[in-house]
XYZ file of C-alpha atoms in Angstrom:
631
model
C 59.990 -82.606 32.915
C 62.443 -81.643 30.165
C 65.539 -79.824 31.345
C 67.482 -79.484 28.086
C 66.123 -76.045 27.381
C 67.999 -75.555 24.111
C 67.961 -78.677 22.015
C 68.354 -77.590 18.429
C 68.604 -80.173 15.625
C 70.229 -79.365 12.333
C 70.999 -81.481 9.289
C 73.946 -81.160 7.000
C 76.039 -83.181 4.613
C 79.587 -82.504 3.549
C 81.292 -83.877 0.455
C 78.731 -86.638 0.284
C 78.695 -87.402 4.000
C 75.658 -86.806 6.164
C 76.583 -84.639 9.115
C 74.197 -83.898 11.902
C 75.013 -81.032 14.159
C 72.539 -80.088 16.794
C 73.057 -76.757 18.026
C 72.732 -73.364 19.426
C 72.415 -72.680 22.924
C 74.142 -71.978 26.060
C 76.695 -70.105 27.796
C 77.314 -68.610 30.927
C 80.085 -68.327 33.202
C 81.779 -66.791 36.045
C 84.768 -64.662 36.334
C 87.683 -66.425 37.857
C 89.473 -64.765 40.711
C 92.342 -62.694 39.495
C 91.235 -62.724 35.856
C 92.035 -59.491 34.102
C 88.867 -57.520 33.392
C 89.426 -55.890 30.030
C 86.384 -53.821 29.058
C 84.047 -55.196 26.445
C 82.519 -52.993 23.813
C 79.996 -50.451 24.939
C 76.610 -52.163 25.314
C 73.824 -51.675 22.855
C 71.383 -49.245 24.428
C 68.655 -48.883 21.864
C 66.863 -52.185 22.255
C 67.290 -52.483 18.517
C 70.348 -54.712 18.102
C 69.612 -57.426 15.531
C 71.533 -60.687 15.780
C 70.942 -63.674 13.488
C 72.554 -67.087 13.170
C 73.562 -68.435 9.774
C 74.056 -72.205 9.893
C 77.097 -73.783 8.241
C 74.955 -76.600 6.851
C 72.343 -74.310 5.240
C 73.930 -74.791 1.802
C 73.023 -78.451 1.475
C 69.499 -79.802 1.189
C 67.922 -76.571 2.371
C 69.809 -74.574 -0.312
C 69.837 -71.441 1.836
C 73.004 -69.660 0.744
C 74.788 -66.521 1.943
C 73.258 -65.002 -1.189
C 69.872 -65.309 0.528
C 71.237 -63.275 3.443
C 72.225 -60.443 1.093
C 68.630 -59.160 0.957
C 68.440 -59.144 4.775
C 71.908 -57.944 5.694
C 71.053 -54.248 5.998
C 68.773 -55.254 8.864
C 71.333 -57.447 10.653
C 73.972 -56.034 13.001
C 75.730 -59.307 13.848
C 75.647 -62.438 11.692
C 76.761 -65.436 13.763
C 78.214 -68.264 11.652
C 77.707 -71.556 13.482
C 79.403 -73.898 14.479
C 83.068 -74.825 14.798
C 84.247 -77.670 17.014
C 86.979 -78.373 19.581
C 89.726 -80.809 18.565
C 89.403 -83.632 21.144
C 93.096 -84.552 20.863
C 94.796 -81.156 20.991
C 92.011 -79.137 22.666
C 92.325 -76.405 20.060
C 90.224 -74.900 17.315
C 90.564 -76.936 14.139
C 89.086 -77.611 10.714
C 88.042 -81.045 9.523
C 85.489 -82.682 7.255
C 84.001 -85.531 9.222
C 80.406 -86.460 9.904
C 79.079 -86.529 13.408
C 76.896 -89.446 14.465
C 74.163 -89.670 11.807
C 71.213 -90.558 14.014
C 68.996 -87.555 14.873
C 71.321 -85.395 16.905
C 73.499 -88.346 17.923
C 71.548 -88.370 21.178
C 72.502 -91.953 22.017
C 76.182 -91.602 21.159
C 78.367 -89.815 23.727
C 81.058 -89.391 21.067
C 78.741 -88.053 18.354
C 80.683 -84.857 17.738
C 84.240 -86.050 18.328
C 86.452 -84.696 15.556
C 83.450 -83.669 13.477
C 83.317 -80.572 11.331
C 82.766 -79.326 7.814
C 85.828 -77.656 6.339
C 84.341 -78.453 2.928
C 81.377 -76.155 3.565
C 83.597 -73.552 5.209
C 86.200 -72.982 2.503
C 86.361 -75.761 -0.089
C 82.938 -75.876 -1.783
C 82.830 -73.972 -5.083
C 79.881 -71.645 -5.653
C 78.507 -71.018 -9.142
C 77.424 -67.596 -10.306
C 73.775 -68.525 -9.713
C 74.260 -68.962 -5.973
C 77.089 -66.562 -5.160
C 76.546 -63.292 -3.326
C 78.040 -61.085 -6.047
C 76.905 -63.166 -9.024
C 80.364 -64.377 -10.028
C 81.451 -68.004 -9.976
C 84.397 -69.166 -7.899
C 87.480 -69.452 -10.095
C 90.329 -71.950 -10.218
C 93.269 -70.988 -8.021
C 91.324 -68.961 -5.442
C 92.857 -69.305 -1.956
C 89.494 -70.150 -0.373
C 85.956 -70.695 -1.613
C 82.941 -72.058 0.296
C 80.899 -70.169 2.857
C 83.927 -68.211 4.030
C 84.454 -66.618 0.633
C 80.742 -65.897 0.358
C 80.955 -64.141 3.716
C 83.790 -62.052 2.279
C 81.518 -61.037 -0.583
C 78.645 -60.334 1.821
C 80.827 -58.039 3.936
C 82.060 -56.223 0.848
C 78.450 -55.367 0.000
C 77.489 -54.554 3.597
C 80.477 -52.923 5.319
C 78.571 -52.308 8.566
C 77.728 -56.004 8.990
C 79.722 -57.791 11.690
C 80.346 -61.496 11.014
C 81.145 -63.529 14.107
C 82.318 -67.144 14.379
C 80.310 -69.323 16.757
C 82.067 -72.115 18.649
C 80.305 -75.118 20.175
C 76.580 -75.723 20.019
C 74.643 -78.758 21.207
C 76.852 -81.423 19.613
C 80.198 -79.616 19.825
C 80.303 -78.650 23.525
C 81.811 -81.857 24.853
C 85.349 -80.558 25.411
C 84.699 -76.983 26.561
C 85.213 -78.052 30.174
C 88.648 -79.368 29.236
C 89.798 -76.290 27.323
C 88.633 -74.035 30.172
C 90.214 -76.128 32.948
C 93.487 -74.221 33.439
C 95.193 -70.983 32.522
C 97.474 -72.883 30.141
C 94.632 -74.755 28.417
C 92.596 -71.558 28.046
C 95.508 -69.692 26.497
C 96.239 -72.590 24.142
C 92.642 -72.827 22.973
C 91.961 -69.124 22.578
C 95.212 -68.436 20.740
C 94.515 -71.339 18.369
C 91.047 -69.951 17.557
C 92.403 -66.457 16.953
C 95.223 -67.809 14.797
C 92.878 -69.842 12.619
C 89.782 -67.661 12.347
C 90.861 -64.068 13.040
C 94.369 -64.136 11.571
C 92.958 -66.518 8.972
C 95.639 -69.216 9.046
C 93.455 -72.040 7.779
C 94.998 -75.490 7.327
C 95.747 -76.367 3.711
C 93.081 -78.901 2.766
C 91.513 -79.889 -0.533
C 93.648 -77.410 -2.444
C 92.490 -74.441 -0.364
C 93.559 -72.598 2.755
C 96.976 -71.639 4.019
C 98.451 -68.712 5.972
C 96.240 -65.641 6.096
C 93.679 -66.938 3.607
C 90.703 -66.232 5.917
C 91.995 -63.007 7.471
C 89.422 -60.253 7.838
C 86.317 -62.432 7.579
C 85.400 -62.702 11.246
C 84.895 -59.794 13.617
C 84.922 -61.820 16.807
C 83.724 -64.996 18.517
C 80.452 -66.306 19.914
C 80.802 -68.984 22.616
C 78.037 -71.605 22.689
C 78.995 -73.869 25.581
C 76.040 -76.129 26.354
C 76.280 -76.110 29.380
C 78.953 -75.071 31.932
C 78.718 -77.121 35.105
C 75.525 -78.863 34.006
C 74.821 -82.492 33.112
C 71.823 -81.499 30.988
C 73.843 -81.028 27.800
C 74.547 -83.679 25.161
C 75.186 -87.204 26.390
C 78.897 -87.592 27.087
C 79.703 -83.921 27.642
C 82.573 -83.366 30.066
C 81.432 -81.528 33.196
C 83.384 -80.268 36.205
C 82.342 -78.466 39.391
C 85.004 -75.918 38.426
C 83.209 -75.045 35.186
C 81.470 -72.080 36.779
C 84.675 -70.173 37.526
C 86.519 -71.591 34.521
C 83.852 -70.450 32.107
C 84.247 -66.866 33.213
C 88.010 -67.230 33.008
C 87.657 -68.531 29.435
C 85.609 -65.473 28.469
C 88.206 -63.258 30.144
C 90.968 -64.936 28.123
C 89.073 -64.427 24.857
C 88.511 -60.760 25.744
C 92.146 -60.222 26.690
C 93.624 -61.849 23.583
C 91.155 -60.200 21.211
C 91.923 -56.796 22.708
C 95.643 -57.459 22.362
C 95.243 -57.719 18.585
C 94.653 -53.966 18.351
C 93.553 -52.200 15.203
C 89.852 -52.518 15.931
C 87.441 -53.898 18.460
C 86.622 -57.605 18.089
C 83.301 -58.642 19.572
C 82.769 -61.420 22.087
C 79.309 -62.812 22.705
C 77.782 -65.905 24.246
C 74.627 -67.939 23.871
C 73.243 -68.021 27.409
C 71.030 -70.837 28.744
C 67.320 -70.317 29.202
C 66.479 -72.066 32.457
C 67.173 -71.281 36.096
C 68.765 -74.692 36.692
C 71.499 -73.863 34.162
C 71.731 -70.133 34.848
C 72.548 -71.072 38.458
C 75.841 -72.515 37.183
C 76.942 -69.115 35.849
C 78.459 -66.086 37.528
C 75.876 -63.745 36.066
C 77.351 -60.814 37.979
C 80.770 -61.245 36.311
C 80.467 -62.550 32.765
C 79.017 -59.288 31.468
C 82.413 -57.677 32.091
C 83.805 -59.563 29.098
C 80.883 -59.811 26.702
C 79.657 -57.305 24.156
C 76.282 -59.018 24.458
C 74.747 -62.255 25.702
C 71.988 -64.053 23.800
C 69.487 -65.659 26.151
C 68.111 -68.818 24.552
C 64.549 -68.126 25.549
C 62.964 -70.991 23.647
C 62.855 -74.808 23.676
C 61.117 -74.566 27.036
C 58.651 -77.258 25.999
C 58.711 -79.758 23.167
C 58.050 -83.299 22.055
C 60.796 -84.820 24.203
C 57.687 -85.056 26.405
C 56.354 -87.359 23.705
C 52.772 -87.631 24.925
C 52.486 -84.069 26.107
C 50.828 -82.247 27.511
C 51.217 -79.789 24.657
C 52.661 -76.431 25.644
C 54.242 -73.240 24.362
C 57.796 -73.420 23.115
C 58.598 -69.981 24.572
C 56.031 -68.628 27.072
C 56.754 -64.979 27.833
C 54.887 -65.078 31.147
C 53.511 -67.813 33.381
C 49.946 -69.077 33.324
C 48.037 -70.765 36.171
C 46.745 -73.210 33.566
C 50.237 -74.466 32.688
C 50.278 -78.156 33.712
C 54.066 -78.590 33.447
C 56.251 -79.285 36.443
C 58.598 -76.852 38.118
C 62.354 -76.485 37.669
C 64.209 -78.176 40.537
C 65.236 -77.253 43.139
C 62.844 -74.281 43.219
C 59.158 -73.856 42.485
C 59.325 -71.879 39.242
C 58.452 -72.843 35.682
C 60.096 -71.974 32.415
C 59.175 -68.511 31.132
C 61.069 -65.836 29.249
C 60.366 -63.236 31.930
C 61.794 -65.439 34.691
C 64.933 -66.062 32.628
C 65.510 -62.356 31.951
C 64.895 -61.437 35.583
C 67.270 -64.178 36.760
C 70.096 -62.725 34.668
C 69.470 -59.099 35.532
C 67.896 -59.084 39.023
C 68.925 -62.467 40.394
C 66.899 -65.395 41.672
C 67.622 -66.287 45.329
C 65.830 -69.677 45.348
C 68.264 -70.866 42.682
C 71.280 -69.023 44.042
C 71.525 -66.790 40.952
C 73.201 -63.469 41.813
C 71.874 -61.508 38.836
C 73.925 -58.512 37.801
C 74.068 -59.146 34.079
C 73.518 -55.768 32.368
C 70.061 -55.617 30.804
C 71.410 -53.503 27.961
C 73.819 -56.296 27.033
C 71.166 -59.039 27.124
C 69.245 -60.056 24.004
C 66.102 -62.121 23.871
C 66.208 -65.255 21.701
C 63.387 -65.726 19.184
C 63.006 -69.107 17.423
C 62.291 -69.402 13.715
C 61.356 -73.086 14.010
C 58.532 -74.945 15.754
C 58.119 -77.711 18.339
C 55.203 -80.049 17.696
C 53.029 -82.980 18.695
C 50.464 -85.077 16.815
C 47.315 -86.921 17.825
C 46.201 -83.933 19.865
C 42.480 -83.573 20.708
C 40.976 -80.101 20.582
C 39.915 -80.012 24.220
C 38.570 -76.659 25.361
C 41.472 -74.552 24.055
C 42.278 -75.697 20.519
C 44.759 -78.375 21.565
C 46.578 -76.352 24.224
C 47.694 -78.309 27.315
C 46.298 -81.548 25.839
C 47.751 -85.058 25.748
C 49.277 -86.238 22.457
C 49.975 -89.555 20.780
C 53.580 -88.567 20.060
C 55.891 -86.037 18.418
C 54.779 -84.453 15.170
C 56.143 -86.102 12.032
C 59.712 -85.202 11.101
C 60.157 -82.893 8.120
C 62.757 -83.305 5.393
C 64.494 -79.943 5.657
C 64.537 -80.183 9.441
C 66.496 -83.430 9.235
C 63.459 -85.685 9.706
C 63.678 -85.072 13.434
C 60.284 -85.819 15.039
C 58.756 -82.829 16.752
C 60.670 -80.154 14.805
C 59.622 -78.170 11.720
C 60.430 -74.947 9.892
C 57.926 -72.225 9.062
C 58.078 -73.108 5.371
C 57.438 -76.786 6.166
C 54.189 -75.900 7.912
C 52.543 -74.054 5.053
C 48.784 -74.063 5.550
C 49.109 -74.152 9.343
C 51.363 -71.363 10.648
C 50.241 -69.039 7.861
C 46.547 -69.915 8.250
C 44.641 -67.552 10.586
C 42.113 -70.299 11.308
C 44.887 -72.470 12.790
C 46.710 -69.658 14.610
C 46.021 -68.916 18.278
C 47.361 -66.494 20.840
C 47.205 -66.591 24.631
C 47.086 -63.111 26.211
C 48.292 -64.436 29.577
C 51.545 -65.985 28.363
C 51.587 -63.650 25.332
C 52.553 -66.636 23.208
C 51.350 -68.353 20.046
C 50.459 -71.867 19.024
C 49.125 -73.498 15.877
C 46.584 -76.299 15.702
C 45.024 -77.964 12.656
C 42.775 -80.414 14.507
C 45.496 -83.054 14.943
C 48.910 -81.411 15.006
C 49.965 -78.834 17.584
C 52.999 -76.563 17.160
C 54.459 -74.028 19.566
C 56.495 -71.166 18.152
C 56.526 -67.651 16.774
C 53.759 -65.630 15.152
C 53.708 -61.964 14.180
C 51.695 -61.185 17.298
C 53.929 -63.124 19.689
C 57.029 -61.524 18.151
C 55.552 -58.049 18.669
C 54.936 -58.923 22.323
C 58.607 -59.894 22.636
C 59.986 -56.815 20.923
C 57.776 -54.698 23.181
C 59.196 -56.623 26.145
C 62.733 -55.904 24.892
C 61.989 -52.172 24.771
C 60.182 -52.036 28.093
C 62.885 -53.947 29.967
C 65.842 -52.089 28.513
C 67.288 -55.135 26.746
C 69.842 -54.873 23.954
C 67.736 -56.396 21.193
C 66.837 -59.769 19.693
C 68.736 -62.880 18.656
C 67.143 -64.931 15.868
C 67.783 -68.652 15.496
C 68.139 -69.185 12.718
C 67.975 -67.843 9.153
C 68.099 -71.475 7.977
C 64.447 -71.830 8.988
C 63.064 -68.848 7.084
C 60.448 -69.035 4.356
C 61.118 -67.252 1.018
C 59.337 -64.122 2.283
C 61.413 -63.996 5.498
C 58.126 -63.591 7.367
C 59.400 -64.050 10.911
C 62.616 -62.112 10.313
C 60.645 -59.120 9.068
C 58.369 -59.314 12.092
C 61.380 -59.105 14.426
C 63.027 -56.243 12.521
C 59.797 -54.260 12.324
C 59.013 -54.895 15.967
C 62.424 -53.700 17.105
C 62.066 -50.603 14.924
C 58.598 -49.742 16.231
C 58.165 -47.650 19.336
C 56.587 -49.064 22.506
C 55.061 -45.998 24.167
C 53.052 -47.764 26.863
C 55.023 -50.303 28.867
C 52.750 -52.279 31.143
C 53.170 -54.696 34.007
C 52.884 -58.460 33.336
C 49.372 -59.659 32.497
C 47.064 -60.977 35.203
C 47.517 -64.607 36.183
C 43.828 -65.386 36.310
C 42.685 -67.980 33.763
C 42.019 -66.507 30.358
C 40.539 -67.810 27.158
C 42.971 -67.939 24.247
C 42.112 -65.695 21.349
C 42.869 -65.651 17.680
C 45.476 -63.004 16.884
C 44.651 -59.466 16.009
C 46.788 -57.202 13.904
C 48.795 -54.891 16.197
C 48.125 -51.233 15.634
C 50.939 -48.752 15.293
C 50.707 -46.041 17.956
C 50.809 -42.476 16.783
C 52.778 -39.672 18.344
C 52.000 -35.993 18.106
C 54.320 -33.898 16.023
C 56.180 -31.043 17.657
C 57.525 -27.907 16.098
C 61.234 -27.679 15.439
C 63.337 -25.017 17.033
C 64.123 -21.468 16.138
C 66.848 -20.642 13.698
C 68.286 -24.155 13.396
C 69.294 -25.026 9.853
C 68.912 -28.778 10.420
C 65.496 -30.087 9.429
C 62.908 -30.046 12.191
C 62.312 -33.318 14.000
C 59.197 -35.153 12.736
C 57.621 -37.726 15.058
C 56.500 -40.027 12.271
C 59.847 -40.067 10.456
C 62.405 -42.836 10.986
C 65.980 -41.658 11.642
C 69.211 -43.651 11.492
C 71.998 -43.265 14.035
C 73.909 -40.047 13.342
C 70.934 -38.173 11.878
C 70.815 -34.486 12.909
C 67.569 -32.600 13.530
C 66.457 -29.386 15.182
C 63.938 -29.267 18.014
C 63.002 -26.515 20.495
C 65.912 -24.325 19.440
C 68.543 -27.043 19.831
C 70.340 -29.329 17.390
C 70.143 -33.054 18.180
C 71.962 -36.146 16.868
C 70.362 -39.614 16.933
C 72.388 -42.226 18.799
C 70.722 -45.092 16.958
C 67.660 -45.897 14.836
C 64.626 -44.118 16.208
C 61.064 -43.156 15.372
C 58.686 -41.210 17.593
C 61.239 -40.690 20.415
C 61.164 -36.989 21.333
C 64.563 -35.226 21.488
C 65.290 -34.542 25.135
C 62.759 -37.129 26.265
C 63.312 -39.865 28.830
C 64.212 -42.358 26.105
C 67.712 -40.795 25.890
C 67.820 -41.530 22.160
C 69.100 -38.099 21.085
C 72.339 -36.263 21.914
C 71.794 -32.568 22.592
C 74.360 -30.654 20.530
C 73.411 -27.362 22.170
C 71.522 -24.221 21.212
C 71.546 -23.553 17.492
C 73.598 -20.629 16.264
C 72.223 -18.339 13.616
C 73.708 -20.594 10.947
C 72.280 -23.681 12.543
C 75.680 -24.935 13.674
C 75.591 -26.366 17.199
C 77.560 -24.264 19.635
C 79.126 -25.590 22.824
C 81.832 -23.004 23.433
C 83.327 -19.751 22.202
C 83.710 -19.417 18.423
C 86.852 -21.085 17.151
C 87.202 -23.441 20.138
C 85.953 -27.001 20.642
C 84.489 -27.640 24.066
C 84.054 -31.373 23.427
C 86.983 -33.591 24.458
C 89.491 -34.299 21.716
C 89.144 -37.608 19.866
C 91.596 -40.290 21.088
C 92.385 -43.168 18.736
C 92.766 -45.754 21.507
C 89.545 -44.831 23.309
C 86.293 -46.741 22.768
C 83.218 -44.587 22.109
C 79.549 -45.487 22.287
C 77.002 -44.367 19.705
C 76.116 -40.740 20.431
C 79.509 -39.844 21.927
C 80.664 -36.339 20.982
C 84.317 -35.401 20.354
C 86.307 -32.641 18.715
C 88.758 -33.293 15.892
C 90.300 -31.094 13.225
C 88.412 -28.045 14.460
C 85.044 -29.770 14.048
C 82.631 -31.418 16.431
C 81.709 -35.059 15.672
C 79.085 -37.508 16.951
C 79.612 -41.280 16.863
C 76.920 -43.190 14.951
C 77.696 -46.465 16.714
C 80.360 -48.125 18.862
C 83.813 -47.268 17.526
C 87.489 -47.398 18.392
C 90.330 -46.208 16.175
C 88.054 -44.921 13.391
C 89.182 -41.397 12.502
C 86.434 -38.745 12.365
C 85.938 -37.840 8.731
C 87.619 -41.033 7.583
C 86.373 -43.492 4.980
C 84.728 -45.644 7.667
C 81.862 -43.104 7.902
C 81.496 -43.799 11.614
C 81.285 -40.158 12.719
C 78.737 -37.435 11.876
C 80.306 -34.033 11.252
C 78.350 -31.484 13.280
C 80.279 -28.608 11.744
C 83.063 -26.263 12.815
C 83.303 -25.568 16.531
C-alpha cells in the first residue's frame, strides 16, 4: 500500500546543471497554544476560485514560459510559483543555484535537496523578445531578469492576478520541522522569507539582484510542507512529534508578520495532504484561522510505486466495492477525494481528525499529469484493477520518471475516445490502449469534480500544474468551464453496488428559465443565460442586485446567495436604502477587510465590493468597488 499520497516528480536544469525537484503537496498544521489569531482574508464563497501552479523549471526542456500563462491569466485568481527551499545551515529562506540529487526525485538520497535551488531561473536568465510576456527582450543593466521579471510583466498585463511564492514541495521539505520548532526559529524563518520575497531584497548574484529588486512581485506565500509529523515524506525529512502544534504556530507567524506589513492584504495558503494518515497529524480545526485557502492534494492516491499493480485511479472521487487496494492504517478507509474533504470539514473519528476546516476555504486539487502502468491485460474492465508488468515508460518532458506522463506526452491515448473510460461509481477516468493504463483527468471526470466543489460549498479548484498542459490547455479549460457552469441538481454519492465502466458522454449544460426583471429599475434585467462578473448590477423583481462573484443562472434572491440586494429601485433606478441624501450603509473604513459583495457608503455614494479588499478606496484606480450611485 502506497502512503506517499503526493509524490510529484519534476525535471529542471539550471545554468547547465540538471536539477530534479519533486514537488507539490502537503500541509497542515495545528495552532499552537497562545498563538495570536490574526484573521485571514475572507474566504472564497463562490466555488469558483481558480488556483494554478507554475513550476520554476518549466522554462527548460519543456519550454513552457510565463508567456504561455499570459493567455490563461484572466482565468486564474492565484498563480503559485513553486518552489523555494530552506537553507539547511541558517534555517532561512535563501537563493542558490545548485542541483538537487539527479536521480529521479533523489528518492534514495536523504540529502537530495540540501542547499538546492535555482536562482538562475528565478532572476538571472535572460529572456529574448520571442519568449517574453510583453514581447521585449531583457536588456543589459536590468536589476533582475528570469522568471521573476516575467512575472512582473504578467502582473502588469493582468492587475487582478495574485502571484504567490510557494515554499517547500516534495524535495524541499526536509527542514520545515526545524524552522517551525521554536518561536525564535519561526520568527527568523518567516522574517527572512518576507525580507527576500515580499520586500524583494534578493542576494546579489550573477550580476542581478540587490535591495528591493523583487519588491511587488509576490502577493503572499504558499506553504508546501510534506508532511508535518509524518515519516511518509521524502527520505531523510526531519520529523518531530511536536510538528503538529508547531506547524500551526508557523502559519500563525506567517499570518502575523504578513499582516504587520500593512498597505494591502498578503495571502497565505497551504498545500494540504490528501490522506487520512497525514491529515491526522494536522489541527484541522485551527489552521483555517490563518489561511486564505487550503489546497487539498486530492490526487496521487494510486500509482506505479505499486509497480505490478493492481492498476487503479489516480484520484477516485468516491469509493468502489471493486477497489482491490488496501486500507489506510490505522482505520478501515481507502483513499478517495470525498473522504479527504469530509475529514477536513467534518472530521474523521477513527483517525482522530477533528475536522473544522472551513469548506469555503478548501479547494480540491486536480492533476494535469497521469500515473501509469504497462503490460496490463484488458480483463473485464479495459485494464482497470488488473496486474501490470511494471510502471509505464518514462517520458522525456516528465523527467523520464517511470509511471508519470503529461497530457501532451500521451497523444493518441488521453485524447482518443476509444481509449478513454469513465467509472460512474468513483466518477473517475482512466485511459487504456491495450497495454498501457493511465489514471488521471478527463473532461468528464473534471466536470464531476467541479460539480462536487459546487455541491459541497468548497472554495474552488487547485490545478497542478500548468507545466503539464498541452498547447490547447485542454484540461485547464475543462476546469475553468466547469467552475463557471452551474450545478443545479446536487445529488448524494453514487451507489456502491458494482457497476460497469462506461465510455464518457459529453455533459449537457442545464438550462434555467428566464425571469422578468423588476419594475422601474434602470439597470438591465437579469437574464438567466447571461454570465455576469463580480460587481455586475441587474434589476429583478423590482430590486437592484449586485453580483458578488462570477455567476450564471443563479437567481437574484435565491438560496445560492450570489447576489447582494441593493433594495427597491427608485424611479431613476438608483437603489435606495434610506432617506434621500443619506447613506444607510456603514461608512467605508480603510483598515477594515471586506468580502466580495460587501456594501459601504463613501463620498455620498453607495459601493459594492467586487472581491476581497482592504485599503482600496471606493472610486479609486484599483477598480475594486462598484458605484451603485448617490445615496
